[in-house]
PDB file of C-alpha atoms in Angstrom:
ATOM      1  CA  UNK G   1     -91.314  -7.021 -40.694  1.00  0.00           C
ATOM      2  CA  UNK G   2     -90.475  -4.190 -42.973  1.00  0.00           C
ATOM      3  CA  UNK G   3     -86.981  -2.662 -43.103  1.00  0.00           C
ATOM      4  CA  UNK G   4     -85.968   0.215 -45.115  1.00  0.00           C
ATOM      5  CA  UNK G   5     -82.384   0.503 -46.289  1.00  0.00           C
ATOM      6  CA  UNK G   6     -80.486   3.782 -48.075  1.00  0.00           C
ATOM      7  CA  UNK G   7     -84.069   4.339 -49.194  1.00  0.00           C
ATOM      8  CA  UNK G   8     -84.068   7.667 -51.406  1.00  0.00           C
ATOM      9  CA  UNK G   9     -87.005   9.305 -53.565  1.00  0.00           C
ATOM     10  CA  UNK G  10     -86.370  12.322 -55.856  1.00  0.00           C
ATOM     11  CA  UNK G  11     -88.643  13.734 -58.188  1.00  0.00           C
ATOM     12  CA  UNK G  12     -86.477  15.416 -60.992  1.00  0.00           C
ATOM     13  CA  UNK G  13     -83.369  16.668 -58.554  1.00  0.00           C
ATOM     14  CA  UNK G  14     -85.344  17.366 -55.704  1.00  0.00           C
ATOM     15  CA  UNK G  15     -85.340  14.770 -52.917  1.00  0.00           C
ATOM     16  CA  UNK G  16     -88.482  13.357 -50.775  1.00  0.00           C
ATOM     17  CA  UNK G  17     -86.645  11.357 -48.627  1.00  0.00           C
ATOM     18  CA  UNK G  18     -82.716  10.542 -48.864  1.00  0.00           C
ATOM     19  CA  UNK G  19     -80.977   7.642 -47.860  1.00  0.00           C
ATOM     20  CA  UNK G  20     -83.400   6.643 -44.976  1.00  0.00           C
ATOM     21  CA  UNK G  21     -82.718   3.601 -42.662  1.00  0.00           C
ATOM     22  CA  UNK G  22     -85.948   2.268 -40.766  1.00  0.00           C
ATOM     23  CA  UNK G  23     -86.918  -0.858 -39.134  1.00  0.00           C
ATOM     24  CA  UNK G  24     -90.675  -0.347 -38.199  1.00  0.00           C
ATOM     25  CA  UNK G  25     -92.615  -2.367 -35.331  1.00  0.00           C
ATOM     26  CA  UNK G  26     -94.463  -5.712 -36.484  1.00  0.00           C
ATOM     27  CA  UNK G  27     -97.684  -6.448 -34.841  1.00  0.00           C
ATOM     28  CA  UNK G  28     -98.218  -2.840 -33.663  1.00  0.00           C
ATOM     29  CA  UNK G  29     -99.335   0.690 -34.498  1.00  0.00           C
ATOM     30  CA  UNK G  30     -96.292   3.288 -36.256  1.00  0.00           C
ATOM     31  CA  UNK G  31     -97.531   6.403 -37.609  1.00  0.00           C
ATOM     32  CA  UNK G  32     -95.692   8.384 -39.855  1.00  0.00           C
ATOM     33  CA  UNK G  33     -96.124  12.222 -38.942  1.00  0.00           C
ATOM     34  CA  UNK G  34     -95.248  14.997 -40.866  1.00  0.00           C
ATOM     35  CA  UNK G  35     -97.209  18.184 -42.840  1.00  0.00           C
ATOM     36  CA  UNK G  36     -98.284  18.329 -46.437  1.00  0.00           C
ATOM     37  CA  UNK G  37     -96.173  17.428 -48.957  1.00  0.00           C
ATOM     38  CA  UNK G  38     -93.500  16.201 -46.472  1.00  0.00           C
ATOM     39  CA  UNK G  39     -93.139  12.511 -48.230  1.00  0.00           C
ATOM     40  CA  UNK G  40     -95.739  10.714 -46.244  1.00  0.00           C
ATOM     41  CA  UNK G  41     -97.578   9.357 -48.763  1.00  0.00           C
ATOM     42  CA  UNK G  42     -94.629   8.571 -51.023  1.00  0.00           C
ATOM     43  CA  UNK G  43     -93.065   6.403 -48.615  1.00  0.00           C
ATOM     44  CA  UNK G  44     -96.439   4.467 -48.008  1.00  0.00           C
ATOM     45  CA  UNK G  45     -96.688   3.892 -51.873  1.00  0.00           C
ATOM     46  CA  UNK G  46     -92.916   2.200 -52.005  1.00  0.00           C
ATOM     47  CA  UNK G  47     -93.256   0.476 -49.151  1.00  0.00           C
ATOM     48  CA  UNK G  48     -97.020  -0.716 -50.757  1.00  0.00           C
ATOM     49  CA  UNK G  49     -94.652  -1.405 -53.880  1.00  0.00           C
ATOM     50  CA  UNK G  50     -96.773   1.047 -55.919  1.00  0.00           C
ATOM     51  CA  UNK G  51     -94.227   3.748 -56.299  1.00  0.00           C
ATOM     52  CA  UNK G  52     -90.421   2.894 -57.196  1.00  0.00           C
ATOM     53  CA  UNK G  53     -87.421   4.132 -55.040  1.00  0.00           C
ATOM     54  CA  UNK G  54     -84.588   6.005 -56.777  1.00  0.00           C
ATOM     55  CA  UNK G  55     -82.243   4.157 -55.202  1.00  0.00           C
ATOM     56  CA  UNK G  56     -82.427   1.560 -51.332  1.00  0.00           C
ATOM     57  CA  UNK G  57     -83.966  -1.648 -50.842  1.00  0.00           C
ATOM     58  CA  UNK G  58     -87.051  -2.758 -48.899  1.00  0.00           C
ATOM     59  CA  UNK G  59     -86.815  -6.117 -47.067  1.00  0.00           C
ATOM     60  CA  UNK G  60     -89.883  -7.776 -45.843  1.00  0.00           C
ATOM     61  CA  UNK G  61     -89.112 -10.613 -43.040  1.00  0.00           C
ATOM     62  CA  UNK G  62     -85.388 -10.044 -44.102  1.00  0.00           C
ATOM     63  CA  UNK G  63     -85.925 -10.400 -47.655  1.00  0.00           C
ATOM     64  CA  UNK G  64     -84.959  -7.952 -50.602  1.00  0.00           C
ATOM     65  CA  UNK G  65     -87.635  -7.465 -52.368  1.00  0.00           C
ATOM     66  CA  UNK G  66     -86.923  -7.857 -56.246  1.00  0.00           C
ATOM     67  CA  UNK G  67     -87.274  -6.333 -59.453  1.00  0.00           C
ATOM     68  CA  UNK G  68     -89.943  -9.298 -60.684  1.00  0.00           C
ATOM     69  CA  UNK G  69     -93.188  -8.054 -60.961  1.00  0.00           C
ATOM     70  CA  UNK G  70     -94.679 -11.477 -60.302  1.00  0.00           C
ATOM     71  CA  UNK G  71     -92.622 -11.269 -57.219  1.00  0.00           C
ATOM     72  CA  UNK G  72     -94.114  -7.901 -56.111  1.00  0.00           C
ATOM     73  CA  UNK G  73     -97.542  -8.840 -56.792  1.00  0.00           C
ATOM     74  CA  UNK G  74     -97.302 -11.788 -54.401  1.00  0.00           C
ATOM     75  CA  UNK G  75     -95.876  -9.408 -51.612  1.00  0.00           C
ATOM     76  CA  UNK G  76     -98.665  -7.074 -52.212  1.00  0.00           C
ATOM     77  CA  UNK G  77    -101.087  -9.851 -51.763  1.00  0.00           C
ATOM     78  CA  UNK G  78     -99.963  -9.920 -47.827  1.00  0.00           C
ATOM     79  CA  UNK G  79    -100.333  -6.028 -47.944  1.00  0.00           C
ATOM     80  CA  UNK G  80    -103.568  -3.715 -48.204  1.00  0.00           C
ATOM     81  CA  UNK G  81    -103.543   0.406 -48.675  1.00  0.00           C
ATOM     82  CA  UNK G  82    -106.289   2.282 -47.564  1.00  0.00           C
ATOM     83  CA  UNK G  83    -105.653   5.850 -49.580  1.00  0.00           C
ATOM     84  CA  UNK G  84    -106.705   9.174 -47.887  1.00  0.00           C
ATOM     85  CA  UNK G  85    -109.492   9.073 -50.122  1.00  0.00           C
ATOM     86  CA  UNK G  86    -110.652   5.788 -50.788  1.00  0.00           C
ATOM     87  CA  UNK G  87    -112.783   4.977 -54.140  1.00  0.00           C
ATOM     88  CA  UNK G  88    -116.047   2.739 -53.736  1.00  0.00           C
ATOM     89  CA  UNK G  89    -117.751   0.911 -56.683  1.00  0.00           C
ATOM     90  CA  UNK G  90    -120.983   2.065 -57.499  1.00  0.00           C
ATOM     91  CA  UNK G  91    -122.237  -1.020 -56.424  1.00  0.00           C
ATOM     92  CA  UNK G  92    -123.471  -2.327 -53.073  1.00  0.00           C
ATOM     93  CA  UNK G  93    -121.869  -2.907 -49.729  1.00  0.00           C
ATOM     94  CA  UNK G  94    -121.498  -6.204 -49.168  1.00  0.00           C
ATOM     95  CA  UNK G  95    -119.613  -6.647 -53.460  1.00  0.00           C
ATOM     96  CA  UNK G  96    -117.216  -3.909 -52.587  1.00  0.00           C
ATOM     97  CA  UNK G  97    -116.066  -5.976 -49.429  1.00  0.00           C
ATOM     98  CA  UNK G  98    -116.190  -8.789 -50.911  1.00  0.00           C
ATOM     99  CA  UNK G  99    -114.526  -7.930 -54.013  1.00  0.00           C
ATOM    100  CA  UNK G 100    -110.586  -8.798 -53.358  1.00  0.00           C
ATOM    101  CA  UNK G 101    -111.792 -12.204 -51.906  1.00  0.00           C
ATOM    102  CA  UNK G 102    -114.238 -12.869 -55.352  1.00  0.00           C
ATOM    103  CA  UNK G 103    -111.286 -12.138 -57.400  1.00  0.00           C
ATOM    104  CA  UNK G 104    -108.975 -14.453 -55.698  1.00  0.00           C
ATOM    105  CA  UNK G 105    -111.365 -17.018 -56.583  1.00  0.00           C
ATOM    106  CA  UNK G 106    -112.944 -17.785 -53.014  1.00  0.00           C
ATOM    107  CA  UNK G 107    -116.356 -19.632 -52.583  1.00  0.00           C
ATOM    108  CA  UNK G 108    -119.128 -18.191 -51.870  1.00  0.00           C
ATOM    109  CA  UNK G 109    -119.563 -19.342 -48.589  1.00  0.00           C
ATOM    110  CA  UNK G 110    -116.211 -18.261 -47.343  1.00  0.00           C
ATOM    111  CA  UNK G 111    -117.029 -14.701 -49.308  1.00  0.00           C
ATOM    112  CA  UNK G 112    -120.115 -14.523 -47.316  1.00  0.00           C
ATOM    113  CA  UNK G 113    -118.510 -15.252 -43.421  1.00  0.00           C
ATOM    114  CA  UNK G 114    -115.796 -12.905 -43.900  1.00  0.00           C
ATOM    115  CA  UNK G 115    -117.975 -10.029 -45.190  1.00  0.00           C
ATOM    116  CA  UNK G 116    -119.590 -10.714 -42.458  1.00  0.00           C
ATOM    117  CA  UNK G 117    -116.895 -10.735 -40.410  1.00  0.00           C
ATOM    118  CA  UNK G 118    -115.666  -7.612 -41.528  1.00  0.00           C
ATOM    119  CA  UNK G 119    -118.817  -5.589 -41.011  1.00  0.00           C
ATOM    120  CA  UNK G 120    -119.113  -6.698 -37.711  1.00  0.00           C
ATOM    121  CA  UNK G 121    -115.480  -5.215 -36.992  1.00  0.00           C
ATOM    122  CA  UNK G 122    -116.134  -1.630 -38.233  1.00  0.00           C
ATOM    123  CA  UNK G 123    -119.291  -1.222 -36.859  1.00  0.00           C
ATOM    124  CA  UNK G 124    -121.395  -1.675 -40.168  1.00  0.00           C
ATOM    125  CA  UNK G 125    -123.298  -4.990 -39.224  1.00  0.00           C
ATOM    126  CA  UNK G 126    -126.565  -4.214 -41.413  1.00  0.00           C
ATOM    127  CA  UNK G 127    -125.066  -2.344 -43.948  1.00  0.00           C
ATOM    128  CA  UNK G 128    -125.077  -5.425 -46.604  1.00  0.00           C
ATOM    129  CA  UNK G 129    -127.450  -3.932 -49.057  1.00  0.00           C
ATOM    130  CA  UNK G 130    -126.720  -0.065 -48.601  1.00  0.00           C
ATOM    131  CA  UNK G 131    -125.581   1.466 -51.831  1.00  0.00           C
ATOM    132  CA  UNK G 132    -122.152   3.164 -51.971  1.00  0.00           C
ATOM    133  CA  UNK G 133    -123.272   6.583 -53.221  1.00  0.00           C
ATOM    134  CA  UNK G 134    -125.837   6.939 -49.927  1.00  0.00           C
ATOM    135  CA  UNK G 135    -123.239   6.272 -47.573  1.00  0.00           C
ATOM    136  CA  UNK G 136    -121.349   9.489 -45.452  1.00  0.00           C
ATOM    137  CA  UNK G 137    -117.641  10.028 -45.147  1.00  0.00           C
ATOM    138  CA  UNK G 138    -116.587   7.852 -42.201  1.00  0.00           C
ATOM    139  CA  UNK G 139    -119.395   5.043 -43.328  1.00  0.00           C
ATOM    140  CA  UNK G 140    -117.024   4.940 -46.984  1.00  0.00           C
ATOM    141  CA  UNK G 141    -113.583   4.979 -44.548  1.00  0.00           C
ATOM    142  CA  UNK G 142    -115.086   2.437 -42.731  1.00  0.00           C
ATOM    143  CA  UNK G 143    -116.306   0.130 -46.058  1.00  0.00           C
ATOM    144  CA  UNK G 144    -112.431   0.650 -47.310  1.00  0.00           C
ATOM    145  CA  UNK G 145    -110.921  -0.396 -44.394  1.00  0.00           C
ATOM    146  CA  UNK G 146    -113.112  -3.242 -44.044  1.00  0.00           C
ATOM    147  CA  UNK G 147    -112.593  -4.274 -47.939  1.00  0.00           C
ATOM    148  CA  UNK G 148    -108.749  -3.996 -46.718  1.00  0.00           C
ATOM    149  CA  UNK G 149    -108.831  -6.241 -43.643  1.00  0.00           C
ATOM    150  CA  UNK G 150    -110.969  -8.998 -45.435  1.00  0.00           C
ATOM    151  CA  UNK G 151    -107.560 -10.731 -46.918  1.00  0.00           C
ATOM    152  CA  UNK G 152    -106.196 -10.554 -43.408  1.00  0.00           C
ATOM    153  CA  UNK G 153    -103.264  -8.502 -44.539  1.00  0.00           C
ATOM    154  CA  UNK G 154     -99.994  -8.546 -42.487  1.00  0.00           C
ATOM    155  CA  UNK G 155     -99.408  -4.963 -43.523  1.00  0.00           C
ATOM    156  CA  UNK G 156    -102.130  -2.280 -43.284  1.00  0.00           C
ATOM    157  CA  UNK G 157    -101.163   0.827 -44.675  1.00  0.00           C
ATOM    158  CA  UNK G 158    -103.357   4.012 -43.935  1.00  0.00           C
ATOM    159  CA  UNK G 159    -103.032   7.653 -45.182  1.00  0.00           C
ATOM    160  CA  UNK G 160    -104.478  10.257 -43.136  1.00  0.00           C
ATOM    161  CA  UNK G 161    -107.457   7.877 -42.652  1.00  0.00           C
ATOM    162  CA  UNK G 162    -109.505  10.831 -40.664  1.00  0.00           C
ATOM    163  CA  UNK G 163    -108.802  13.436 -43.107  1.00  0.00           C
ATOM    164  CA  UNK G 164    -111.986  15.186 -43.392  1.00  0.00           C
ATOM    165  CA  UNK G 165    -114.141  13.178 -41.246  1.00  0.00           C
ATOM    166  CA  UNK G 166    -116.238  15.051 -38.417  1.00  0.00           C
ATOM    167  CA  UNK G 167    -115.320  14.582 -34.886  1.00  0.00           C
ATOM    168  CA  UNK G 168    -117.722  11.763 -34.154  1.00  0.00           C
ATOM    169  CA  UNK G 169    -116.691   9.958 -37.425  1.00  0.00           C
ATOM    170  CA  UNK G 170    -112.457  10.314 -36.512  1.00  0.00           C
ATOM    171  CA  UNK G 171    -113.548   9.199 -32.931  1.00  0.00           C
ATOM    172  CA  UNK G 172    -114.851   5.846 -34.205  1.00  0.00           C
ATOM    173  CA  UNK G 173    -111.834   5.475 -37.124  1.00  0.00           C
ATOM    174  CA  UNK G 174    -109.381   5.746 -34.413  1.00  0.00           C
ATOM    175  CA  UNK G 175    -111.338   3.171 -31.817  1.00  0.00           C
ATOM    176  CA  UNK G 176    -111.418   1.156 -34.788  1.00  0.00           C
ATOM    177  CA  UNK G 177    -107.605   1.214 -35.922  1.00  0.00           C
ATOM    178  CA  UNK G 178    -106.842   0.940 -32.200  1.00  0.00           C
ATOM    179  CA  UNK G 179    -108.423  -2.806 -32.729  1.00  0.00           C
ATOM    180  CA  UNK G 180    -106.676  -4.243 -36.162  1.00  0.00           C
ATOM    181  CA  UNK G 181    -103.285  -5.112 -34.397  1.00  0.00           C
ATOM    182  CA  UNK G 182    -105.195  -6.885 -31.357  1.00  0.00           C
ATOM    183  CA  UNK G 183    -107.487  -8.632 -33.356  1.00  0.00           C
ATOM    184  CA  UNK G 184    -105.961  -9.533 -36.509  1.00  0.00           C
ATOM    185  CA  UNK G 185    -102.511  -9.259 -35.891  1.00  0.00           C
ATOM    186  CA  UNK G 186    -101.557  -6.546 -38.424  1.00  0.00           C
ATOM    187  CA  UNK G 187     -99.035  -4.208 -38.327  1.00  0.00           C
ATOM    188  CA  UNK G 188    -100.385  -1.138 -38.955  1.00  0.00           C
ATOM    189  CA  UNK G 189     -98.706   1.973 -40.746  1.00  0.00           C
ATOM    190  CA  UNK G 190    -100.385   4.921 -40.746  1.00  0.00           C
ATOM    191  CA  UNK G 191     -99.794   8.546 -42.344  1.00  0.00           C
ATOM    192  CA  UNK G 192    -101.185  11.631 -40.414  1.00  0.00           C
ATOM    193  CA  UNK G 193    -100.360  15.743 -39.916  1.00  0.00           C
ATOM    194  CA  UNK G 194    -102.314  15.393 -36.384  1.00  0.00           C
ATOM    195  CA  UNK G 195     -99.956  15.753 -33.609  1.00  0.00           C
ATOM    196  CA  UNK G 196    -102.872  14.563 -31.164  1.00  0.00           C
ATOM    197  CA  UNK G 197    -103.740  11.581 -32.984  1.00  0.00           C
ATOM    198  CA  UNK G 198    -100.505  10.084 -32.413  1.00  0.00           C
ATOM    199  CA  UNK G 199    -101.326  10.149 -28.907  1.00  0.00           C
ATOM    200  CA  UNK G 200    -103.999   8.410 -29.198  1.00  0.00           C
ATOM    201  CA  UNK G 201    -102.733   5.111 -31.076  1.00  0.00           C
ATOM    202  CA  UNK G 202     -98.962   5.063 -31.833  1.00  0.00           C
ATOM    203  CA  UNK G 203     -96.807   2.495 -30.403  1.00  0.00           C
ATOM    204  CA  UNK G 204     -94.122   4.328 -32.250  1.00  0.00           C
ATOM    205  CA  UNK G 205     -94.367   7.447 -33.678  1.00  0.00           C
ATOM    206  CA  UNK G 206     -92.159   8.628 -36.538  1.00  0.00           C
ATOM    207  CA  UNK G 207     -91.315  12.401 -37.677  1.00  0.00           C
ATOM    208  CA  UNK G 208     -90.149  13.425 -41.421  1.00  0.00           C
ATOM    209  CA  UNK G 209     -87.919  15.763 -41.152  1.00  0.00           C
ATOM    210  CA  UNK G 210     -85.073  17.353 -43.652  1.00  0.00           C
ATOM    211  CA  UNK G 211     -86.176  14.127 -45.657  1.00  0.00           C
ATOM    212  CA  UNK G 212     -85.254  11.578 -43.022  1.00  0.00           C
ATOM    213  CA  UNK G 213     -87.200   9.960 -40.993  1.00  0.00           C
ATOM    214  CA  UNK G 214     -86.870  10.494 -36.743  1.00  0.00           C
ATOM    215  CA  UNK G 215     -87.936   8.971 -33.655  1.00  0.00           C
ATOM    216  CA  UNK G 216     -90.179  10.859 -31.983  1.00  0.00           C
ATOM    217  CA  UNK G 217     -91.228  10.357 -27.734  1.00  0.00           C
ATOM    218  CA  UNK G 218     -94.555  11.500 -27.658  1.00  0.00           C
ATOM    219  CA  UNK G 219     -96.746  14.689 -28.644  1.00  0.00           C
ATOM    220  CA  UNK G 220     -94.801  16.906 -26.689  1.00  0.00           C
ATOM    221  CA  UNK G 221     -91.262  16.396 -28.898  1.00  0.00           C
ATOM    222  CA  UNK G 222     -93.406  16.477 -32.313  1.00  0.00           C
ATOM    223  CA  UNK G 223     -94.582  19.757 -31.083  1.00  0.00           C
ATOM    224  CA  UNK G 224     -91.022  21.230 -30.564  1.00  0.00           C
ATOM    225  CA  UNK G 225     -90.103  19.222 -33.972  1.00  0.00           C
ATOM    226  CA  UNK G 226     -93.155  20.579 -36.585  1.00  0.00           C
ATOM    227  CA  UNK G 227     -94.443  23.560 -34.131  1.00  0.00           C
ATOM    228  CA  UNK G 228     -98.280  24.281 -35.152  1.00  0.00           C
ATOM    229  CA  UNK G 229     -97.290  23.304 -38.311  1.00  0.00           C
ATOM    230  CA  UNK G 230     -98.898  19.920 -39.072  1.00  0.00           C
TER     231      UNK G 230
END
């Protein structure tokens, strides 16, 4: 689904990521692993087409995708980006779900089902009416990820979703990515620095190293790769 061709990023003459070449899963889980300031999130903006590449191409379903911003908003309609620290409006649940569908002009009715929908799938069923500012960490993860799956995005893009979440909290985020591929048919791609997470839900697990990015078999390699590092 996505494919990533002589993709480079350099901020002034320093590189992020140099000439990569990258065909990533569709339908399935690929996390991106690397420490801090490794170019995790940089990639996940340009492949979000948020950020611009220095130089490469991005092709979605074996397309180039252009220079036309009209073009590159109607990509990023299929797409949805859950950031490591997701903003809520001061406002209630159920509008800040329901806000991407209300501002593609859906009615009301269909609004209404797929909030509820959504809810349903991260575990908030009653949580409608609940203010943003009363909710915990995980509960705002949750309401983002939830505000992100309501267009039925192809692409879900997630940076270090459990950053800062207690144990109980990252328990249920993972059980809950573990579902978006099975039940909506997303591909998920996901940015993390935990080794052990990977475990848990990769279907492919990728390593940036030397800014390139490099298969990786399982926990065991990423640990000879980063160390204790990440």
């Amino acid at each position: 689904m996505i494919e990533l061709r002589d993709l480079s990023k350099k901020f002034d003459d320093l590189y992020v990521l140099k000439s990569v070449n990258w065909k990533f899963q569709e339908s399935a889980i690929s996390v991106i692993l690397g420490p801090s300031g490794s170019g995790k999130t940089t990639l996940i903006r340009m492949m979000d087409l948020l950020e611009e590449p220095s130089s490469g191409s991005i092709y979605l379903d074996g397309v180039e995708v252009g220079a036309s911003e009209a073009e590159k908003l109607e990509i990023r309609r299929k797409m949805a980006l859950v950031p490591q620290r997701p903003v809520l409006f001061n406002d209630t649940v159920y509008n800040n779900i329901s806000y991407p569908l209300r501002i593609r002009g859906e009615t009301s009715r269909i609004v209404a089902e797929k909030v509820s929908w959504a809810l349903e799938l991260v575990g908030l069923k009653d949580y409608n009416l609940r203010k943003a500012w009363t909710l915990s960490g995980g509960e705002i993860q949750r309401v983002a990820i939830a505000r992100a799956l309501i267009i039925d995005p192809e692409v879900l893009f997630l940076d270090e979703p459990t950053n800062n979440l207690d144990v109980n909290a990252k328990s249920k985020m993972e059980d809950l990515i573990l579902t978006v591929p099975k039940n909506i048919g997303s591909t998920v791609i996901m940015a993390t620095h935990d080794i052990a997470q990977c475990q848990k839900l990769a279907n492919d697990i990728i390593a940036i190293v030397s800014n390139q990015l490099v298969s990786v078999d399982g926990p065991e390699q990423a640990f000879y790769v980063f160390g204790s590092g990440t």
